[in-house]
PDB file of C-alpha atoms in Angstrom:
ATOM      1  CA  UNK A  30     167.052  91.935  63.834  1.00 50.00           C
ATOM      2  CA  UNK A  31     164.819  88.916  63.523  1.00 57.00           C
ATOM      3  CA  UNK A  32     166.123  85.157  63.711  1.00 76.00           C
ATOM      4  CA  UNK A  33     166.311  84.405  59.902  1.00 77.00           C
ATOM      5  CA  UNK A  34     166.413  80.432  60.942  1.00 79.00           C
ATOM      6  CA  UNK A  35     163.469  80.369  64.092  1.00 80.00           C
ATOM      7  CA  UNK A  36     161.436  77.326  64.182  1.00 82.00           C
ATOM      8  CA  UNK A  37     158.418  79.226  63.589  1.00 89.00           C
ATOM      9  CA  UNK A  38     157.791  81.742  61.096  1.00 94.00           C
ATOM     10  CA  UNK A  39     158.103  85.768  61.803  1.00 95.00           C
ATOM     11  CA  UNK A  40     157.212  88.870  60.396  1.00 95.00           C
ATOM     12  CA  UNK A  41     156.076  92.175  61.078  1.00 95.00           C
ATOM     13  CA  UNK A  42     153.954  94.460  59.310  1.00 96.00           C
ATOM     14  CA  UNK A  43     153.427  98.181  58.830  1.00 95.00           C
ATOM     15  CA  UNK A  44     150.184  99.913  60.499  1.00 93.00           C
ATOM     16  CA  UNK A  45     148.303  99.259  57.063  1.00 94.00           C
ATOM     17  CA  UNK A  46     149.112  95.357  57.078  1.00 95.00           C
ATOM     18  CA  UNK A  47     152.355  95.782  54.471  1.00 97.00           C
ATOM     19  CA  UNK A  48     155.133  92.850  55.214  1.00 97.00           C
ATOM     20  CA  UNK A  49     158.261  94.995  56.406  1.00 96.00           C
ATOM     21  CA  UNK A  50     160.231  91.880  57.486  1.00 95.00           C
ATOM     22  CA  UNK A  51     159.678  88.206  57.119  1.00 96.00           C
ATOM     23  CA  UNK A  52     162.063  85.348  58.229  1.00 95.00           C
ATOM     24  CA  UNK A  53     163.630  83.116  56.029  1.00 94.00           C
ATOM     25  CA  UNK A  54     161.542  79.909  57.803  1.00 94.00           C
ATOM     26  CA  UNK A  55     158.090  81.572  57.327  1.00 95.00           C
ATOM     27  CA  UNK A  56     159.332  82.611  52.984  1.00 95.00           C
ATOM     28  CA  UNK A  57     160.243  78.855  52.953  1.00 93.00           C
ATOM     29  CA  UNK A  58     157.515  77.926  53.985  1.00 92.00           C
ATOM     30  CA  UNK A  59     155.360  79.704  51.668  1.00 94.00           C
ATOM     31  CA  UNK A  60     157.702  78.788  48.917  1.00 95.00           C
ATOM     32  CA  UNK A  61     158.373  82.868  48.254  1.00 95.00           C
ATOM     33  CA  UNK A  62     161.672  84.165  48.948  1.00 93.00           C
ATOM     34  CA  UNK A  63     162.062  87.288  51.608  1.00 93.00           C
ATOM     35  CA  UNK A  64     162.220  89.778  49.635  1.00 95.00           C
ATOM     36  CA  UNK A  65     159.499  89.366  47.074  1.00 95.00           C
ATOM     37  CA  UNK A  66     157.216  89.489  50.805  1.00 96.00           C
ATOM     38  CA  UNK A  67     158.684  92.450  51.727  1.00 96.00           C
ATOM     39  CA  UNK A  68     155.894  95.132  50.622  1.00 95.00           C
ATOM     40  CA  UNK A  69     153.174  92.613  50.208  1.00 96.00           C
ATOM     41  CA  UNK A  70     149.856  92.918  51.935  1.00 97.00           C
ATOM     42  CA  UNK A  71     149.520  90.405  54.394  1.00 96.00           C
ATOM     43  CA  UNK A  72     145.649  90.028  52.598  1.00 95.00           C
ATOM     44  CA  UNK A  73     147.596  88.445  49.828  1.00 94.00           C
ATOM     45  CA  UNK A  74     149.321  85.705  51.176  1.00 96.00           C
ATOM     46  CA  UNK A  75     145.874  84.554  53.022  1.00 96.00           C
ATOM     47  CA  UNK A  76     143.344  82.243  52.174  1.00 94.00           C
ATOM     48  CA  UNK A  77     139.696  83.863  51.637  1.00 94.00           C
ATOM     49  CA  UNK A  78     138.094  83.504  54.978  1.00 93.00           C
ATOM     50  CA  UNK A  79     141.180  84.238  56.453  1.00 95.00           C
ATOM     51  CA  UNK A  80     141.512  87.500  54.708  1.00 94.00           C
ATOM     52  CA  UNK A  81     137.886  88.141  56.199  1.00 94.00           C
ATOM     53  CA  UNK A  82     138.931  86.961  59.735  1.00 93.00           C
ATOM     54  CA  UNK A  83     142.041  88.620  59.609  1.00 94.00           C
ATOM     55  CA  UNK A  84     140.133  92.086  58.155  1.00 92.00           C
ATOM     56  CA  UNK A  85     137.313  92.055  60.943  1.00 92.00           C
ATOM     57  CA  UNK A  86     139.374  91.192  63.894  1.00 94.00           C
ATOM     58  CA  UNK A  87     142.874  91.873  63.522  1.00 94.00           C
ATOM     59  CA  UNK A  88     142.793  95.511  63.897  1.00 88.00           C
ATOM     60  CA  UNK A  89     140.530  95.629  66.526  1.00 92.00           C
ATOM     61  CA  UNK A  90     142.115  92.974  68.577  1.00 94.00           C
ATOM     62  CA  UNK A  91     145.166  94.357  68.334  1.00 94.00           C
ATOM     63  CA  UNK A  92     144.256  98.293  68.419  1.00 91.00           C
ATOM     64  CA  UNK A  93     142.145  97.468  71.818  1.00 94.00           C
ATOM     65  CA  UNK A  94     144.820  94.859  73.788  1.00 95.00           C
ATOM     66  CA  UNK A  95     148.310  95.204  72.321  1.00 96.00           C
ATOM     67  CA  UNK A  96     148.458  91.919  71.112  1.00 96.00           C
ATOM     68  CA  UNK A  97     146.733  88.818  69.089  1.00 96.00           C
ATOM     69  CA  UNK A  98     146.699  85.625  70.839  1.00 95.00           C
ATOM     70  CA  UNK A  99     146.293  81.913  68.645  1.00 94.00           C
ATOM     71  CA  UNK A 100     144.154  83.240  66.147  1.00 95.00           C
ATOM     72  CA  UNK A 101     143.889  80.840  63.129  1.00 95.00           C
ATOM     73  CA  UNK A 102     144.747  81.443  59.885  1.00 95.00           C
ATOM     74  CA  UNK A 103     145.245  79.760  56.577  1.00 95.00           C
ATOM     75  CA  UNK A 104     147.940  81.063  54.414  1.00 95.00           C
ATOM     76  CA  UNK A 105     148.909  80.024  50.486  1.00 94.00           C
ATOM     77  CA  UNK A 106     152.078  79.237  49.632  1.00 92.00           C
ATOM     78  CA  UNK A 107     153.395  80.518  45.942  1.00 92.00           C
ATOM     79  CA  UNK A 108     151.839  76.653  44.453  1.00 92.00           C
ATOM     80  CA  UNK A 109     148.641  78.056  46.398  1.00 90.00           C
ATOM     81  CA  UNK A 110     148.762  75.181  49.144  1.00 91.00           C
ATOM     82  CA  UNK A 111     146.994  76.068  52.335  1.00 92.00           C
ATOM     83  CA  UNK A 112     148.961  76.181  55.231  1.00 92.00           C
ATOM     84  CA  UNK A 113     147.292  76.345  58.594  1.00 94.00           C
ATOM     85  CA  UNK A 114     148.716  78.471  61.152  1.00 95.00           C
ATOM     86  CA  UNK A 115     148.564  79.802  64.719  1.00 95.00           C
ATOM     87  CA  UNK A 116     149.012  83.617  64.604  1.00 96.00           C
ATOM     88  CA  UNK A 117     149.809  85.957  67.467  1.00 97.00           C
ATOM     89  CA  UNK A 118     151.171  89.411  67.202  1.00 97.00           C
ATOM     90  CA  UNK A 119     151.996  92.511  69.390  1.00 97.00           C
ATOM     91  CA  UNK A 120     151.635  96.058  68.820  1.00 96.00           C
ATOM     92  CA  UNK A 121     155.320  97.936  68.984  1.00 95.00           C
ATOM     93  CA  UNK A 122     155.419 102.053  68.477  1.00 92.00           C
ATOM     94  CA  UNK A 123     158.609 103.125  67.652  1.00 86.00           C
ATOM     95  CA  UNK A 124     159.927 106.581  66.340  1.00 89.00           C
ATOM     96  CA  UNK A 125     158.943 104.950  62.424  1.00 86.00           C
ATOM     97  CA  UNK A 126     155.659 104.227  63.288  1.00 92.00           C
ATOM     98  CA  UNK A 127     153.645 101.521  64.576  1.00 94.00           C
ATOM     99  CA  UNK A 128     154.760  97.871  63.825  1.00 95.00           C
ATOM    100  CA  UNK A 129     152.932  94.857  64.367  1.00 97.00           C
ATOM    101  CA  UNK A 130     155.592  91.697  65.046  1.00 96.00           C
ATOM    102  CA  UNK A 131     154.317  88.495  64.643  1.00 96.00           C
ATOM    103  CA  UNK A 132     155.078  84.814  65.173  1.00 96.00           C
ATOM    104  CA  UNK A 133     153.573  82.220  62.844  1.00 95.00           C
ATOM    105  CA  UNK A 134     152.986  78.300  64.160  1.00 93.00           C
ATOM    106  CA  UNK A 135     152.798  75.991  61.351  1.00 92.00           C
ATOM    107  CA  UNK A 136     149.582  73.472  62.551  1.00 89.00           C
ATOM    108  CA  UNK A 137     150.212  70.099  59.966  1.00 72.00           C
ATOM    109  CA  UNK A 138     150.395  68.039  62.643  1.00 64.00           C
ATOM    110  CA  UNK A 139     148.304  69.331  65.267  1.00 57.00           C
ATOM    111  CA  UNK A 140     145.633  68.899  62.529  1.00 57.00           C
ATOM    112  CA  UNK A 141     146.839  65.796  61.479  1.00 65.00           C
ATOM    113  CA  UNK A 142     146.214  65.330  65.357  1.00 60.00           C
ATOM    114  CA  UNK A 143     142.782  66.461  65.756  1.00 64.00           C
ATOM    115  CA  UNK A 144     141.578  64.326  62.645  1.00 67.00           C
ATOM    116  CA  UNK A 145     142.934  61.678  64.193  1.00 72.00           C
ATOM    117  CA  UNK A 146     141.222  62.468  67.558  1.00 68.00           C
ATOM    118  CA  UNK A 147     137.680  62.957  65.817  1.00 73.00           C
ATOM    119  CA  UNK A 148     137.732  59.504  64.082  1.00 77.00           C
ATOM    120  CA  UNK A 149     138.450  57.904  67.241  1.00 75.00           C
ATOM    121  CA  UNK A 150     135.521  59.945  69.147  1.00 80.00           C
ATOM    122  CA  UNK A 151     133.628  59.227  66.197  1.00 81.00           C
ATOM    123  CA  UNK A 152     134.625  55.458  65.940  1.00 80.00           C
ATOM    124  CA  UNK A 153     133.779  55.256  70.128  1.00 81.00           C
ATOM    125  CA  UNK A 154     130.273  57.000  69.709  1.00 85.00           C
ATOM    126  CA  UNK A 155     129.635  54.301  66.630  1.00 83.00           C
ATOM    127  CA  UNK A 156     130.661  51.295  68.766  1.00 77.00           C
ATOM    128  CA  UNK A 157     128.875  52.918  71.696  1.00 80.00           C
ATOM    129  CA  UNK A 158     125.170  52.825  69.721  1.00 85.00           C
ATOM    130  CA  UNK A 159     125.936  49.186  68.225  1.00 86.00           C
ATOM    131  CA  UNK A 160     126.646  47.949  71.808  1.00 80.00           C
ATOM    132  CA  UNK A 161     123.860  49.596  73.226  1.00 89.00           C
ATOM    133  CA  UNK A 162     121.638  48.494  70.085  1.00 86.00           C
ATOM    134  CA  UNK A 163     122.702  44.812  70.655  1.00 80.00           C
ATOM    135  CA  UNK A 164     121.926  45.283  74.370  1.00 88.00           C
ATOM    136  CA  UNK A 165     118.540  46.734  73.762  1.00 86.00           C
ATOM    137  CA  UNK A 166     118.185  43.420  71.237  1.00 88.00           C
ATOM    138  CA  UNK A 167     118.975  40.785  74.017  1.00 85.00           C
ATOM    139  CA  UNK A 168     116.942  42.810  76.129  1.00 89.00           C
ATOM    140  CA  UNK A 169     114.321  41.737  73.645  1.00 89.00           C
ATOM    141  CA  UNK A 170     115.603  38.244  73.295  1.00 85.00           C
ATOM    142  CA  UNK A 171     115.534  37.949  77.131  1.00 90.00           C
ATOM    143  CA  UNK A 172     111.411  39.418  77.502  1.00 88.00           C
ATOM    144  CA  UNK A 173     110.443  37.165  74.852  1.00 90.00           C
ATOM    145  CA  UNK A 174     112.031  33.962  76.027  1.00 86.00           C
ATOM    146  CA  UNK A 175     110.335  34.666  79.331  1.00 86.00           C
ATOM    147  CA  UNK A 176     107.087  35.198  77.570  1.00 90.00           C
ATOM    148  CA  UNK A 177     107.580  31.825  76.013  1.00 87.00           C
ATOM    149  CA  UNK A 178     108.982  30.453  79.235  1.00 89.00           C
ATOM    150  CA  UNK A 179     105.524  31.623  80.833  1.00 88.00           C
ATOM    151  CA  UNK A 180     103.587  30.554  77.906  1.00 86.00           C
ATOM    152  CA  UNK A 181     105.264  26.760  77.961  1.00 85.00           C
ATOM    153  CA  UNK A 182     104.658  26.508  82.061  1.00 86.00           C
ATOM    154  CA  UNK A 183     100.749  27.711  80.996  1.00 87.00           C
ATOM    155  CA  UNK A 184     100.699  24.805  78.604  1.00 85.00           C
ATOM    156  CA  UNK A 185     102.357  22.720  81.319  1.00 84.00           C
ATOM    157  CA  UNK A 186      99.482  23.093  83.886  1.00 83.00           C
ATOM    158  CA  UNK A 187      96.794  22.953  81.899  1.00 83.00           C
ATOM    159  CA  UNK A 188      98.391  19.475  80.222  1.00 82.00           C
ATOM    160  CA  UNK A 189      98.636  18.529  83.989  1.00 78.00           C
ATOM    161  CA  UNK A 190      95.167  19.353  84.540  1.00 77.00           C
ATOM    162  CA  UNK A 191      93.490  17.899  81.452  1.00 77.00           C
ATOM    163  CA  UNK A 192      95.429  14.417  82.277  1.00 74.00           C
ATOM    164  CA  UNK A 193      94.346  14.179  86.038  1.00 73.00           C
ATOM    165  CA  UNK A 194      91.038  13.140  84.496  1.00 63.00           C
ATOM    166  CA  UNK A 195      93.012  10.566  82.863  1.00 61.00           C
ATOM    167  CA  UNK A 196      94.221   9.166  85.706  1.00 58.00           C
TER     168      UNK A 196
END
């Protein structure tokens, strides 16, 4: 007996990816009630390159360790809004067959999160190259007012030298 109410989705599907069992958070989620999953292909409620991730690696994953740990995946609800999840599953043999149970993590905020994160890396690395643009400009500034600096004492001496005749 799954936990109907879990704070993460569940479900668990039949050797050839078929829902058997789905908690109520996970068909709320998804907008679908339980039983319409119930005999779904898995392949249905995910998004296209999902589908393809989930098709390539899944089985093998699973058939080779036991278990699928944090793979990503994009489901659509009924409205077709992508969801992004983190997906791990086990493998369970039982005397009706092989099962696969799996836990579903919701990820709005943790992408929410990362977006976040990026602009702010981004945002640094821009105000790093201004800074470092400004400081290659004063650089500039500084040579050439030392070139001028240079230039003004050459004037300088040779004023000094052309008025000694004077004098």
């Amino acid at each position: 007996m799954i936990m109907r109410e879990a704070p993460c989705g569940y479900l668990s599907l039949s050797e050839d990816n078929r829902i058997l069992d789905v908690n109520r958070t996970l068909a709320s989620l998804l907008g679908y009630e339980e039983e319409i999953l119930k005999g779904m292909k898995i392949e249905y409620i995910l998004s296209k390159s999902s589908c393809l991730l989930f098709q390539i690696y899944f089985n093998t994953l699973i058939t080779l360790n036991g278990k699928v740990d944090e793979m990503f995946l994009s489901l659509y609800s009924l409205e077709k809004i992508e969801t992004p999840v983190l997906f791990n599953a086990v493998r369970r043999e039982s005397k009706d067959g092989i099962r696969y149970d799996c836990i579903l993590f919701p990820l709005h905020r943790r992408i929410e999160y990362e977006k976040q994160l990026n602009k702010a890396e981004s945002e640094t690395r821009n105000a790093h190259y201004r800074l470092q643009s400004v400081k290659n400009k004063l650089q500039e500034a500084e040579n050439r007012l030392d070139q001028l600096k240079r230039e003004l004492l050459e004037m300088e001496k040779r004023i000094d030298h052309s008025n000694e005749g004077f004098l």
